[in-house]
Amino acid sequence: MAWFKKVDTEKKTPRKTLWVKCKKCQSHIFAKEWAENLNVCPNCNFHGNISSADRIKLLFDKNSFSELYSNIEPVDSLKFVDLKGPYKDKFEANKKKSGISEAVITGHGKINGIHVSAALMDFRYLGGSLGSATGEKILRAANYAYENNIPYIVFSESGGARMQEGVLSLMQMAKTCNGIARLNKKNIPYISVLANPTTGGVTASYAMMGDINIAEPFSVIGFAGRRVIEQTIGEKLPDDFQTAEYLLKHGFVDSIVNRKDLKDYISNVLSFYNR
Amino acid sequence: MSHKSENISKVKNTGEAKTKKANNGLTAWEIVKISRHSGRPVFQDYLKLIFENFIPLHGDRYFADDPAIVGGFAELEGNKIMLVGHYKGKNTEENIERNFGMAKPEGYRKALRLMRLAERFNIPIVTIIDTPGAFPGMEAEERGQAESIAKNITEMAKIEVPIISVVIGEGGSGGALGIGVGDKILMLSRAIYSVISPEGCASILWRDASYAPDAAKALNLTADALLKLDVIDEIIEEPAEGAHTGVHKTAENVKNSIIKNLNLLGNLDVEELLKNRSSKYSNMGKYNDINKG
Ligand SMILES: [Zn+2]
């Protein structure tokens, strides 16, 4: 499930403070321009990773977002140690580096005046992987939507289940989908936005279960890893395989929407909710 | 995610031999090997030994009939149930035909169709889990491998009849969970259940698949470990050397455990059943609530 550990974030070049290299067209973009363009390549429209904090600024009406459940943090319940050391050291280092204490930020706020509950995954924290605390926060935010009868929106960017938590991470798929099932039964809309990348256990749970699935352009979205599939079938896969565009063609996302248009798109969709 | 258990002799001695404690002195890696043993009883063995009046039902009604997942009406000591399970082969030819129990979207969609049918007929569901994982192939992705699993996991939360899931061999990640969201999860003592194969985990986190024994230990994928983590509800005993050394006895134990749990769940009304299932999965996982110190 978690094959995508090595999926690239913004590669840090020595000139990283000044320039950003686009992973799609390889062109060097002035960092200031890249940021002003919401981490989207002005050349080819590749949508790079964006922090949960920037997403909140982009999506929610000014000062309307209140964070919830930031008290939920990971724990190294398996005492998992790999080649690079204990999992505990890893998530603590990630917390320092990213300033967030889990791979998802949860809360509620207004999108063009519409009150919603939201979960925003953040690829900077352990590749946006789904661990127990991640799942707990996503479930709680779903339950917040349920209790308050407001729509639920999840932004995914994740390499999949967090291996360092073993089956506990796998079970987060059932846990989060349990929250989605409750929303379904109460006819509360759930919108899933899939950013680059959304793979493995995250795709195979809440990210694919949106009443509306929206993808950002060129995002890699899939279940099994590209390399694993190539090894299985013994041939090279087409370039557009597992892209947002490929998923749109095969009927698994409703729409591909540019980052800058997401806010208005979402509020427009929700304006049709008549309950 | 296919596994390469053949390279065992080449595996480095990475010190995991010193860590035998639980599992009757077997290491996690030894249990992985037993769970994949070529003689280990599979779905069709249990079908023959403990189920009766099996009426197989085919197809997902959209695309195809996936031979990697088999299901239909069955009886277990007079209890009428819906039986759904991964179907590994008993030999190479059969395994190729059954894709080694690695299901495609049509397999998961068939499973969901049968579970909904069980709901309509008001009979409990028994799912038998034994797969290396969902099939990692191009056409599986094209037809929505992720969506089919996600859908099953979500819909199983709503099914209004009891669901018992039994891990009899390999519980391979999302491919297992896609039919595994039961009210009770039972597991044979030499079966495994994991988020990723030990080989896959080792090749990512150790950068070398031959560290699979270390990964197997770290992943806590044995029945003993998963009972402690509150992931499974019950361990079904099998011979220490593996179910293949005592097939009839193992099948008998599986039967008794399923019947016992069917009776437990049968006492609940639908509302209680769904509430319990919801809280079971809501409580999965371990985290730190810093407000609670
Ligand atoms: Zn570009």
XYZ file of C-alpha atoms and ligand atoms in Angstrom:
569
model
C 0.000 0.000 0.000
C 2.683 2.338 0.962
C 4.760 1.904 -2.127
C 5.026 5.564 -2.779
C 7.465 6.414 -0.038
C 9.847 7.779 -2.584
C 7.406 9.962 -4.450
C 9.163 13.271 -4.789
C 8.340 16.458 -3.011
C 10.033 19.619 -4.120
C 13.617 18.542 -4.649
C 15.936 20.783 -2.767
C 18.669 22.102 -5.020
C 21.526 24.176 -3.634
C 19.784 27.249 -4.993
C 16.512 26.303 -3.394
C 15.915 29.648 -1.773
C 16.008 31.367 -5.139
C 14.789 28.819 -7.629
C 12.319 25.976 -7.784
C 12.712 23.266 -10.389
C 9.413 22.076 -11.837
C 9.204 18.302 -11.699
C 7.128 18.085 -14.830
C 8.755 20.439 -17.330
C 12.082 20.724 -15.469
C 12.199 24.470 -15.912
C 13.630 26.642 -13.147
C 11.130 29.067 -11.720
C 12.024 32.004 -9.517
C 10.936 30.933 -6.029
C 8.969 34.096 -5.422
C 7.034 33.616 -8.648
C 6.414 29.936 -7.808
C 4.980 30.880 -4.418
C 2.895 33.734 -5.819
C 1.488 31.262 -8.312
C 0.402 28.946 -5.423
C 3.227 26.456 -6.112
C 1.904 25.929 -9.607
C 4.321 25.979 -12.544
C 3.641 29.036 -14.731
C 5.084 27.106 -17.681
C 3.209 23.804 -17.658
C 0.543 24.118 -14.916
C 2.072 21.327 -12.826
C 0.641 21.613 -9.320
C 3.407 21.195 -6.719
C 2.810 20.375 -3.066
C 1.315 23.106 -0.981
C 1.359 23.286 2.811
C -1.854 22.842 4.752
C -1.437 26.395 6.068
C -1.273 27.836 2.538
C -4.265 25.766 1.492
C -6.266 27.127 4.387
C -5.385 30.688 3.359
C -6.365 29.922 -0.195
C -9.679 28.241 0.548
C -11.238 29.724 3.613
C -12.726 33.153 4.062
C -10.385 35.436 5.934
C -9.929 34.454 9.599
C -12.814 31.987 9.378
C -10.819 28.782 9.904
C -10.523 27.339 13.409
C -8.249 24.385 13.890
C -9.592 21.383 15.809
C -7.983 18.238 17.210
C -4.403 19.520 17.113
C -4.058 17.676 20.421
C -3.954 14.358 18.555
C -0.392 13.262 17.876
C 1.289 10.044 16.781
C 2.696 7.446 19.129
C 5.247 4.760 18.334
C 3.087 1.918 19.586
C 5.044 -0.808 17.756
C 8.475 0.567 18.771
C 9.221 0.378 15.077
C 12.906 0.584 14.172
C 14.173 0.453 10.600
C 17.489 1.158 8.935
C 17.205 4.858 9.698
C 16.277 4.418 13.343
C 13.142 4.532 15.467
C 9.829 5.777 14.076
C 9.544 8.039 17.118
C 12.684 9.945 16.105
C 11.333 10.225 12.588
C 8.016 11.809 13.503
C 9.625 14.129 16.015
C 12.106 15.315 13.404
C 9.219 15.796 10.965
C 7.368 17.875 13.521
C 10.377 20.137 13.938
C 10.943 20.442 10.217
C 7.342 21.064 9.177
C 5.955 22.792 12.280
C 2.933 20.490 12.294
C 2.401 17.470 14.497
C 0.564 15.182 12.087
C 0.136 14.679 8.353
C -3.282 16.307 8.444
C -4.704 19.559 9.786
C -8.388 19.477 10.741
C -10.883 22.170 11.567
C -13.869 24.113 10.355
C -14.415 27.388 8.561
C -16.250 29.173 5.787
C -15.772 28.826 2.049
C -17.442 31.812 0.392
C -19.751 31.940 3.389
C -20.526 28.192 3.490
C -19.634 26.562 6.798
C -17.740 23.286 6.324
C -15.640 20.820 8.273
C -12.307 20.066 6.619
C -9.207 17.898 6.755
C -6.114 19.040 4.880
C -3.313 16.562 4.425
C 0.248 17.809 4.303
C 2.865 15.956 2.291
C 5.724 17.558 4.204
C 4.936 15.427 7.248
C 6.100 11.843 6.626
C 4.950 11.993 3.021
C 1.396 12.671 4.115
C 1.180 9.076 5.268
C -1.906 7.748 7.022
C -1.168 6.725 10.601
C -3.400 6.238 13.633
C -3.406 9.894 14.670
C -4.007 10.956 11.056
C -6.995 8.625 10.872
C -8.295 9.764 14.244
C -8.241 13.414 13.147
C -9.906 12.652 9.807
C -12.625 10.664 11.592
C -13.170 13.377 14.189
C -13.496 16.031 11.502
C -16.045 13.793 9.725
C -17.914 13.435 13.001
C -17.814 17.221 13.448
C -19.523 17.553 10.069
C -22.032 14.914 11.161
C -22.872 16.575 14.471
C -23.151 20.046 12.954
C -24.887 18.997 9.723
C -22.300 20.724 7.564
C -20.458 19.445 4.479
C -17.123 17.671 4.848
C -14.133 18.328 2.608
C -10.883 16.371 2.605
C -7.771 17.411 0.697
C -5.488 14.441 0.156
C -1.828 14.369 -0.705
C -0.362 11.181 0.621
C 1.914 8.283 -0.182
C -0.542 5.907 1.512
C -0.623 3.977 4.758
C 2.177 4.605 7.274
C 4.183 1.385 7.364
C 5.742 2.202 10.734
C 2.374 1.626 12.377
C 1.802 -1.779 10.786
C -1.782 -3.011 10.564
C -2.891 -0.141 12.792
C -2.322 2.130 9.801
C -4.224 -0.244 7.509
C -7.143 -0.126 9.929
C -7.297 3.650 9.538
C -8.801 2.983 6.119
C -11.751 1.261 7.795
C -11.847 3.872 10.522
C -12.024 6.898 8.218
C -14.503 5.208 5.868
C -16.674 4.462 8.853
C -16.951 8.230 9.307
C -17.783 8.663 5.626
C -20.452 5.940 5.871
C -22.165 7.878 8.666
C -22.161 11.042 6.537
C -23.653 9.079 3.631
C -26.484 7.830 5.808
C -27.274 11.344 6.989
C -27.070 12.749 3.443
C -24.277 15.122 4.338
C -22.153 15.978 1.312
C -18.542 14.863 1.286
C -16.123 16.370 -1.213
C -12.741 14.763 -1.807
C -9.963 16.775 -3.428
C -7.047 14.690 -4.666
C -3.701 16.423 -5.023
C -0.309 15.136 -6.079
C 0.251 12.386 -5.032
C -2.686 10.419 -3.645
C -1.830 6.753 -3.565
C -2.112 3.419 -1.760
C -4.334 3.156 1.271
C -5.502 6.754 1.128
C -6.831 6.348 -2.408
C -8.318 2.989 -1.431
C -10.316 4.596 1.364
C -11.715 8.090 1.969
C -10.014 9.836 -0.977
C -12.026 7.837 -3.546
C -15.268 8.011 -1.597
C -16.206 11.610 -2.292
C -19.738 12.337 -3.407
C -17.753 14.630 -5.648
C -14.128 13.732 -6.428
C -11.997 16.626 -7.630
C -8.376 16.332 -8.762
C -5.710 18.954 -9.256
C -4.091 18.855 -12.726
C -1.426 16.195 -13.390
C -1.712 14.700 -9.894
C -0.569 11.112 -9.556
C -3.525 9.137 -8.205
C -3.501 5.369 -7.922
C -3.505 2.278 -5.783
C -0.430 0.168 -6.542
C 2.902 1.780 -7.300
C 3.922 2.316 -10.875
C 7.142 0.332 -10.468
C 5.341 -2.579 -8.825
C 2.882 -2.756 -11.699
C 5.666 -2.549 -14.275
C 7.429 -5.427 -12.531
C 4.185 -7.443 -12.435
C 3.259 -7.011 -16.082
C 6.817 -6.784 -17.371
C 6.264 -3.761 -19.554
C 6.412 -0.008 -19.350
C 3.226 1.857 -18.557
C 1.938 4.803 -20.602
C 3.068 8.241 -19.443
C -0.386 9.406 -18.403
C -1.027 6.226 -16.341
C -2.421 7.060 -12.875
C -2.672 10.774 -13.561
C -5.677 12.959 -12.765
C -6.370 13.088 -16.504
C -6.287 9.271 -16.735
C -8.717 8.996 -13.825
C -11.064 11.524 -15.394
C -11.038 9.508 -18.614
C -11.805 6.291 -16.736
C -14.581 7.790 -14.683
C -13.115 8.083 -11.206
C -13.014 11.847 -10.731
C -15.744 14.327 -11.539
C -13.504 17.143 -12.529
C -9.972 18.482 -12.740
C -9.800 21.923 -11.227
C -6.907 24.378 -11.046
C -5.825 25.227 -7.540
C -6.719 28.884 -7.913
C -10.279 27.969 -8.894
C -10.917 25.366 -6.167
C -12.532 27.713 -3.680
C -15.177 28.986 -6.079
C -15.710 25.533 -7.584
C -16.360 23.991 -4.175
C -18.696 26.731 -3.001
C -20.541 26.591 -6.295
C -21.069 22.823 -5.972
C -22.200 23.195 -2.364
C -24.655 25.937 -3.335
C -26.725 23.121 -4.889
C -27.069 21.344 -1.553
C -30.705 21.744 -0.675
C -31.226 20.249 2.782
C 2.172 -7.254 -4.148
C 3.671 -10.610 -4.944
C 6.097 -12.124 -2.521
C 9.331 -13.962 -2.993
C 9.428 -16.467 -0.200
C 11.724 -18.705 -2.241
C 14.817 -16.755 -1.326
C 14.693 -17.723 2.297
C 18.039 -19.492 2.258
C 19.680 -16.345 0.968
C 18.232 -14.214 3.734
C 20.869 -12.552 5.828
C 21.188 -13.467 9.441
C 19.966 -10.212 10.842
C 19.659 -11.219 14.437
C 15.962 -11.856 14.532
C 16.596 -15.394 15.765
C 17.310 -13.904 19.165
C 13.864 -12.415 19.420
C 11.725 -15.538 19.739
C 9.220 -14.939 22.484
C 5.556 -15.123 21.635
C 4.077 -17.420 18.992
C 5.306 -20.631 20.664
C 8.885 -19.689 20.041
C 8.485 -19.022 16.333
C 9.802 -15.793 14.823
C 7.525 -13.519 12.829
C 9.370 -14.529 9.674
C 8.890 -18.230 10.375
C 5.175 -17.536 10.727
C 5.184 -15.628 7.437
C 6.645 -18.717 5.786
C 4.041 -20.996 7.396
C 1.226 -18.656 6.314
C 2.435 -19.028 2.726
C 3.237 -22.741 2.868
C 2.247 -24.491 -0.350
C 0.367 -27.164 1.577
C -1.533 -24.761 3.797
C -5.303 -25.265 3.631
C -7.034 -22.642 1.518
C -10.623 -21.527 0.950
C -11.633 -24.624 -1.015
C -10.346 -26.939 1.734
C -12.588 -25.277 4.299
C -15.400 -25.286 1.761
C -15.079 -29.057 1.528
C -14.490 -29.728 5.212
C -16.892 -27.466 7.079
C -19.411 -25.859 4.716
C -22.356 -27.594 3.081
C -24.893 -26.872 0.358
C -22.652 -24.289 -1.274
C -24.405 -22.402 -4.059
C -21.708 -20.408 -5.888
C -22.792 -17.087 -7.340
C -20.848 -15.366 -10.066
C -20.065 -11.954 -11.431
C -20.056 -8.322 -10.444
C -22.801 -7.441 -12.980
C -20.569 -4.774 -14.517
C -17.557 -6.379 -16.074
C -16.596 -9.935 -15.203
C -16.430 -12.778 -12.741
C -13.156 -12.611 -10.846
C -11.919 -16.138 -10.060
C -9.727 -14.743 -7.248
C -12.794 -14.148 -5.085
C -15.438 -16.853 -4.735
C -18.758 -16.537 -2.981
C -22.261 -17.824 -2.579
C -24.842 -19.237 -0.199
C -23.583 -21.915 2.163
C -24.498 -23.732 5.346
C -22.378 -24.133 8.422
C -23.876 -26.765 10.724
C -27.314 -25.765 9.583
C -26.663 -22.018 9.786
C -27.465 -20.431 6.450
C -24.852 -17.851 5.556
C -23.291 -15.910 2.698
C -19.732 -17.072 2.178
C -17.196 -14.851 0.395
C -13.469 -15.439 0.219
C -10.180 -15.115 -1.581
C -9.454 -18.199 -3.635
C -5.822 -19.205 -3.932
C -4.962 -22.227 -6.017
C -3.644 -25.505 -4.663
C -1.075 -25.827 -7.421
C 0.649 -23.619 -9.978
C -1.939 -24.145 -12.686
C -4.799 -23.328 -10.366
C -2.916 -20.383 -8.928
C -2.440 -18.897 -12.365
C -6.123 -19.383 -13.103
C -7.036 -17.777 -9.759
C -4.345 -15.097 -9.959
C -2.869 -16.330 -6.640
C -5.922 -14.988 -4.816
C -5.129 -11.434 -5.888
C -8.467 -9.856 -6.711
C -9.289 -7.172 -9.252
C -12.006 -4.536 -8.934
C -14.595 -6.957 -10.309
C -13.742 -9.314 -7.448
C -14.374 -6.682 -4.805
C -17.534 -5.554 -6.577
C -18.805 -9.127 -6.700
C -18.059 -9.456 -2.988
C -20.076 -6.327 -2.263
C -22.933 -7.540 -4.437
C -23.068 -10.781 -2.474
C -22.885 -8.971 0.851
C -25.843 -6.807 -0.165
C -27.643 -9.967 -1.234
C -27.014 -11.413 2.235
C -28.576 -8.286 3.679
C -31.649 -8.764 1.496
C -31.916 -12.410 2.536
C -31.190 -11.484 6.162
C -28.421 -14.027 6.627
C -24.991 -13.413 8.185
C -21.828 -13.047 6.129
C -18.611 -14.994 6.584
C -15.571 -13.700 4.703
C -12.435 -15.813 4.307
C -9.251 -13.793 3.911
C -6.191 -15.216 2.189
C -4.439 -12.978 -0.318
C -0.980 -11.541 -0.916
C -2.807 -8.315 -1.800
C -5.068 -6.749 -4.374
C -3.764 -7.355 -7.897
C -1.235 -4.685 -8.912
C -1.987 -4.618 -12.610
C -2.714 -2.038 -15.242
C -6.263 -3.064 -15.997
C -7.039 -3.290 -12.270
C -5.999 0.347 -11.882
C -7.897 1.306 -15.007
C -11.104 -0.190 -13.623
C -10.658 1.390 -10.204
C -8.844 -0.956 -7.839
C -8.708 1.798 -5.227
C -12.336 2.775 -5.674
C -13.571 -0.814 -5.422
C -11.738 -1.406 -2.146
C -12.721 1.996 -0.734
C -16.334 1.315 -1.616
C -16.358 -2.085 0.074
C -14.784 -0.716 3.228
C -17.340 2.092 3.351
C -20.353 -0.056 2.481
C -19.408 -2.820 4.926
C -19.925 -0.242 7.675
C -23.588 -0.096 6.634
C -24.471 -3.758 5.984
C -27.317 -4.695 8.305
C -26.408 -8.322 8.967
C -23.532 -9.753 11.045
C -20.158 -10.058 9.325
C -17.436 -12.439 10.492
C -14.028 -12.243 8.841
C -11.543 -15.072 9.182
C -7.888 -14.617 8.229
C -6.782 -18.126 7.266
C -3.433 -17.398 5.610
C -2.148 -14.131 4.229
C -3.967 -10.940 5.135
C -2.395 -8.774 2.452
C -3.108 -5.114 3.060
C -6.002 -3.313 1.348
C -6.674 -6.434 -0.687
C -7.566 -8.209 2.556
C -9.394 -5.319 4.151
C -11.616 -5.006 1.063
C -13.598 -7.984 2.410
C -12.397 -7.690 5.993
C -14.472 -5.086 7.814
C -16.205 -7.608 10.043
C -17.994 -7.348 13.369
C -15.527 -10.005 14.469
C -12.096 -10.607 13.010
C -10.845 -14.108 13.696
C -7.359 -15.226 12.768
C -5.565 -18.547 12.634
C -2.537 -18.625 14.909
C -0.097 -19.007 11.998
C -1.774 -16.541 9.670
C -0.468 -13.017 9.072
C -2.143 -9.668 8.513
C -0.079 -6.728 7.355
C -0.197 -3.263 5.837
C 2.526 -4.293 3.385
C 4.420 -7.496 2.628
C 7.611 -7.833 4.691
C 9.562 -7.891 1.420
C 7.925 -4.689 0.210
C 8.479 -2.977 3.531
C 12.124 -4.094 3.662
C 12.817 -2.865 0.160
C 11.470 0.581 1.056
C 12.603 1.111 4.648
C 15.734 -1.086 4.580
C 16.375 -0.516 0.873
C 16.891 -4.267 0.522
C 14.155 -6.912 0.308
C 16.382 -9.470 2.000
C 15.739 -7.657 5.296
C 12.206 -9.065 5.140
C 12.672 -11.010 8.424
C 13.446 -7.749 10.230
C 10.501 -6.037 8.572
C 8.235 -8.980 9.466
C 9.162 -8.565 13.115
C 8.812 -4.776 13.070
C 5.404 -4.877 11.354
C 3.724 -6.847 14.171
C 1.862 -8.973 11.672
C 1.269 -12.146 13.695
C -2.006 -13.126 15.349
C -0.449 -12.786 18.818
C 0.713 -9.234 18.093
C -2.575 -8.203 16.493
C -4.652 -9.474 19.396
C -2.554 -7.319 21.727
C -3.074 -4.314 19.452
C -6.869 -4.856 19.551
C -7.002 -5.333 15.802
C -8.371 -8.881 15.871
C -10.914 -10.386 18.245
C -9.875 -13.995 18.510
C -7.053 -16.372 17.651
C -8.074 -19.743 16.248
C -5.556 -22.397 17.182
C -3.782 -24.492 14.601
C -0.861 -26.919 15.035
C 2.385 -25.161 15.996
C 4.039 -26.258 12.738
C 1.112 -24.937 10.718
C -2.400 -25.860 9.616
C -1.025 -28.117 6.883
C 0.121 -30.571 9.592
C -3.418 -30.916 10.934
C -5.961 -29.847 8.373
C -9.018 -31.522 9.881
C -8.359 -30.298 13.382
C -7.750 -26.760 12.111
C -10.943 -26.794 10.066
C -12.868 -27.999 13.100
C -11.466 -25.119 15.148
C -12.383 -22.625 12.421
C -15.914 -24.003 12.309
C -16.386 -23.855 16.068
C -15.068 -20.331 16.275
C -17.316 -19.063 13.485
C -20.383 -20.721 14.999
C -19.614 -19.352 18.446
C -19.308 -15.827 17.044
C -22.400 -16.198 14.833
C -24.350 -16.998 17.968
C -22.895 -14.014 19.817
C -23.748 -11.615 17.001
C -27.132 -13.211 16.403
C -28.297 -11.943 19.779
C -27.903 -8.304 18.740
C -30.569 -6.233 17.037
C -29.546 -4.340 13.902
C -29.090 -1.049 15.682
C -26.750 -2.539 18.284
C -24.881 -4.475 15.630
C -24.151 -1.359 13.562
C -23.350 0.740 16.604
C -20.870 -1.849 17.848
C -19.264 -2.152 14.409
C -18.959 1.597 14.143
C -17.339 1.962 17.540
C -15.057 -1.014 16.884
C -13.546 0.690 13.837
C -13.692 4.182 15.345
C -11.432 2.914 18.103
C -8.847 1.287 15.835
C -5.328 2.628 16.222
C -3.098 4.113 18.899
C -2.416 7.819 19.244
C -1.385 10.341 21.830
C -3.907 12.890 23.070
C -1.690 15.613 24.522
C -4.652 17.145 26.354
C -4.902 13.963 28.336
C -1.202 14.010 29.161
Zn 6.495 23.032 -15.251
